[in-house]
Short mmCIF file of C-alpha atoms in Angstrom, two decimals:
data_model
loop_
_atom_site.label_atom_id
_atom_site.label_comp_id
_atom_site.label_asym_id
_atom_site.label_seq_id
_atom_site.Cartn_x
_atom_site.Cartn_y
_atom_site.Cartn_z
CA MET T 16 -0.01 -0.02 0.07
CA LEU T 17 3.01 2.49 0.80
CA THR T 18 4.25 1.75 -2.65
CA ILE T 19 0.98 2.35 -4.39
CA ARG T 20 0.69 5.66 -2.35
CA ASN T 21 4.23 6.85 -3.26
CA ILE T 22 3.71 6.04 -7.12
CA THR T 23 0.48 7.83 -7.00
CA LEU T 24 2.03 10.93 -5.39
CA VAL T 25 4.98 11.09 -7.55
CA THR T 26 3.02 10.66 -10.73
CA VAL T 27 0.04 12.99 -10.34
CA ALA T 28 1.88 16.26 -11.31
CA PRO T 29 3.51 14.85 -14.60
CA LEU T 30 0.16 13.24 -15.67
CA VAL T 31 -1.66 16.54 -15.01
CA LEU T 32 1.08 18.45 -17.05
CA ALA T 33 0.66 15.81 -19.74
CA VAL T 34 -3.01 16.35 -19.99
CA ALA T 35 -2.58 20.13 -19.93
CA GLY T 36 0.19 19.86 -22.72
CA ALA T 37 -2.37 18.30 -24.91
CA ALA T 38 -4.72 21.39 -24.65
CA HIS T 39 -1.80 24.09 -24.61
CA PRO T 40 -2.08 26.38 -27.44
CA HIS T 41 0.66 25.71 -30.02
CA GLY T 42 1.31 29.49 -30.23
CA LEU T 43 0.36 32.98 -28.61
CA SER T 44 -1.71 35.10 -30.81
CA ARG T 45 -4.67 37.42 -29.93
CA ALA T 46 -7.03 34.61 -30.52
CA THR T 47 -5.19 32.26 -27.85
CA ALA T 48 -4.16 34.93 -25.46
CA THR T 49 -6.82 34.41 -22.84
CA ASP T 50 -6.43 30.52 -23.00
CA TRP T 51 -2.46 30.91 -22.87
CA THR T 52 -2.85 33.07 -19.67
CA GLN T 53 -5.38 31.08 -17.84
CA LEU T 54 -3.60 27.92 -18.40
CA HIS T 55 -0.33 29.19 -17.29
CA ILE T 56 -1.90 30.39 -14.06
CA ALA T 57 -3.57 26.92 -13.34
CA LEU T 58 -0.15 25.32 -13.98
CA LEU T 59 1.82 27.75 -11.65
CA PRO T 60 1.62 25.65 -8.59
CA VAL T 61 1.93 22.27 -10.54
CA PHE T 62 5.28 22.69 -12.17
CA PRO T 63 7.20 22.63 -8.75
CA LEU T 64 5.39 19.56 -7.88
CA LEU T 65 7.46 17.64 -10.20
CA THR T 66 10.05 17.47 -7.53
CA LEU T 67 7.88 15.26 -5.53
CA GLY T 68 9.25 12.40 -7.58
CA LEU T 69 12.70 13.21 -6.39
CA LEU T 70 11.90 14.18 -2.68
CA VAL T 71 9.56 11.24 -1.82
CA PRO T 72 12.34 8.85 -2.00
CA LEU T 73 14.74 11.08 -0.44
CA TRP T 74 12.35 11.44 2.53
CA HIS T 75 14.95 11.27 5.38
CA ARG T 76 17.51 13.26 7.04
CA PRO T 77 20.99 13.33 5.42
CA ARG T 78 23.80 11.58 6.99
CA PRO T 79 27.34 12.81 6.87
CA ASP T 80 28.42 10.95 3.93
CA LEU T 81 28.46 10.81 0.12
CA ALA T 82 24.80 9.82 0.04
CA GLY T 83 23.74 12.54 2.51
CA PHE T 84 25.89 15.28 0.60
CA ALA T 85 24.19 14.01 -2.65
CA THR T 86 20.81 14.34 -0.91
CA ALA T 87 21.57 18.12 -0.20
CA VAL T 88 22.44 18.56 -3.54
CA ALA T 89 19.31 17.03 -4.93
CA TRP T 90 17.14 19.22 -2.60
CA THR T 91 19.06 22.30 -3.63
CA SER T 92 18.73 21.54 -7.21
CA ALA T 93 15.09 20.72 -7.00
CA PHE T 94 14.60 23.92 -5.26
CA THR T 95 16.50 25.76 -8.09
CA TYR T 96 14.38 24.02 -10.60
CA ALA T 97 11.06 25.01 -8.82
CA ALA T 98 12.12 28.71 -8.61
CA PHE T 99 13.55 29.26 -12.06
CA TYR T 100 10.63 27.18 -14.11
CA THR T 101 8.17 29.08 -12.13
CA GLY T 102 9.80 32.09 -13.60
CA LEU T 103 9.38 30.78 -17.10
CA ASP T 104 5.72 30.00 -16.26
CA ALA T 105 5.23 33.57 -14.95
CA VAL T 106 7.13 35.52 -17.60
CA ALA T 107 6.49 33.57 -20.92
CA GLY T 108 3.15 32.35 -19.87
CA ILE T 109 1.25 34.71 -17.77
CA ALA T 110 2.95 37.95 -18.41
CA ALA T 111 3.33 37.40 -22.26
CA GLY T 112 -0.40 36.26 -22.41
CA THR T 113 -1.61 39.24 -20.56
CA ALA T 114 0.47 41.48 -22.62
CA VAL T 115 -0.75 40.18 -25.96
CA GLU T 116 -4.44 40.05 -24.73
CA HIS T 117 -4.37 43.72 -23.81
CA ALA T 118 -2.16 44.90 -26.67
CA ALA T 119 -3.80 47.59 -29.01
CA GLY T 120 -5.55 46.20 -32.01
CA THR T 121 -3.16 47.64 -34.56
CA ALA T 122 0.02 46.74 -32.50
CA ASN T 123 2.47 44.39 -33.73
CA ILE T 124 2.47 41.58 -31.05
CA GLY T 125 6.03 40.25 -32.13
CA PRO T 126 7.91 42.94 -30.21
CA ILE T 127 5.62 42.59 -27.23
CA LYS T 128 5.97 38.77 -26.71
CA TYR T 129 9.43 37.87 -27.95
CA PRO T 130 11.42 39.68 -25.19
CA LEU T 131 9.16 38.14 -22.73
CA TYR T 132 9.66 34.68 -24.25
CA ASP T 133 13.63 35.25 -24.32
CA ALA T 134 13.53 36.10 -20.78
CA GLY T 135 11.27 33.20 -19.71
CA GLU T 136 13.29 30.82 -21.75
CA SER T 137 16.56 31.81 -20.04
CA LEU T 138 14.80 31.12 -16.63
CA GLY T 139 13.31 27.73 -17.95
CA GLU T 140 16.67 26.44 -19.11
CA VAL T 141 18.26 27.08 -15.77
CA GLY T 142 15.35 25.39 -14.08
CA ALA T 143 15.39 22.23 -16.46
CA TYR T 144 19.03 21.67 -16.16
CA ALA T 145 18.77 22.12 -12.42
CA LEU T 146 16.19 19.29 -12.67
CA ILE T 147 18.67 17.02 -14.49
CA VAL T 148 21.32 17.63 -11.66
CA ALA T 149 18.67 16.81 -9.10
CA VAL T 150 17.94 13.33 -10.86
CA VAL T 151 21.76 12.62 -10.89
CA ALA T 152 22.23 13.53 -7.40
CA THR T 153 19.15 11.59 -6.33
CA ALA T 154 20.54 8.52 -7.86
CA VAL T 155 23.86 8.82 -6.28
CA ALA T 156 22.05 9.28 -2.92
CA LEU T 157 19.97 6.28 -3.23
CA PHE T 158 22.26 3.78 -4.89
CA PRO T 159 24.27 2.92 -1.68
CA LYS T 160 21.08 1.49 -0.14
CA HIS T 161 18.97 0.59 -3.20
CA GLY T 162 21.57 -0.38 -5.78
CA VAL T 163 20.73 -1.23 -9.26
CA ARG T 164 17.08 -1.03 -8.52
CA VAL T 165 17.32 2.85 -8.98
CA VAL T 166 18.98 2.51 -12.38
CA PRO T 167 15.85 2.07 -14.71
CA GLY T 168 14.11 5.20 -13.19
CA THR T 169 17.09 7.21 -13.33
CA VAL T 170 17.70 6.53 -17.04
CA VAL T 171 14.17 7.05 -18.02
CA LEU T 172 14.25 10.44 -16.01
CA LEU T 173 17.44 11.49 -17.63
CA VAL T 174 15.91 11.03 -21.09
CA ALA T 175 12.86 12.98 -20.01
CA GLY T 176 14.84 15.58 -18.35
CA TRP T 177 16.89 16.24 -21.43
CA SER T 178 13.95 16.50 -23.66
CA PHE T 179 12.34 18.85 -21.17
CA THR T 180 15.28 21.48 -21.75
CA ASP T 181 13.43 22.42 -24.88
CA SER T 182 10.05 20.76 -25.20
CA HIS T 183 8.06 22.45 -22.16
CA ILE T 184 4.78 20.51 -22.34
CA PHE T 185 3.91 21.36 -25.88
CA TRP T 186 2.22 18.38 -28.03
CA PRO T 187 3.49 16.08 -29.02
CA ARG T 188 7.07 15.87 -27.39
CA GLY T 189 6.37 17.82 -24.40
CA VAL T 190 3.46 15.56 -23.41
CA TRP T 191 5.55 12.49 -24.13
CA THR T 192 8.32 14.17 -21.81
CA MET T 193 5.70 14.35 -18.97
CA LEU T 194 4.74 10.70 -19.46
CA GLY T 195 8.39 9.89 -19.50
CA PHE T 196 8.75 11.69 -16.08
CA ALA T 197 5.64 9.89 -14.78
CA LEU T 198 7.16 6.49 -15.74
CA GLY T 199 10.54 7.42 -14.44
CA PHE T 200 9.15 8.50 -11.03
CA ALA T 201 7.13 5.42 -10.72
CA LEU T 202 10.12 3.18 -11.36
CA LEU T 203 12.10 5.16 -8.88
CA ALA T 204 9.48 5.03 -6.30
CA ALA T 205 9.09 1.11 -6.84
CA GLY T 206 12.72 0.57 -6.63
CA THR T 207 13.19 2.24 -3.44
CA ARG T 208 10.21 0.71 -1.76
CA ARG T 209 10.70 -0.53 1.74
CA THR T 210 10.83 -4.21 2.22
CA GLU T 211 9.64 -5.71 5.30
CA SER T 212 12.18 -7.97 6.96
CA VAL T 213 10.70 -11.65 7.20
CA PRO T 214 11.65 -13.25 10.59
CA ARG T 215 13.59 -16.50 10.15
CA ARG T 216 12.24 -19.81 11.74
CA ALA T 217 14.29 -21.13 14.62
#
């Protein structure tokens, strides 16, 4: 039951983002500005929750060893991702959508939205690469205790993390990226499940 609960906990955010990605406008225009803005407002608290997939298996006090140091690095990198990727969502999503929505009817929206895109994408890149660092650090922290069981989830998460650097949640690759995160987090949760010790018979 604990494993099922953890798998559910770590996969909810990427699955929600996958569904949102399928409905995400493919571009920002006057016609899509309202949907663009509202979607990014709704997703503002969801993107940081991707880190649950790493924080749940690391839910313990770090010890003064390599695994403990890697845990601290994973926590710090996860926080960096959450902060900077939220910046992308706020700037290139909410701010750009609001600016285009309220631009004058005769205005060229290119000079309005592209500087916000550039600023947001710079923030998003920092966040996405920080998430990759968090994945690697999580694997280092978990390997001494769980061994090769953390490898399948880590590999899937690294592939998804690399795709995430430039796919966001846009259909189709962004949606598949989120599904990859869900699969990777599920594998990691299953690989780090606690096993109850069975008492030996006398």
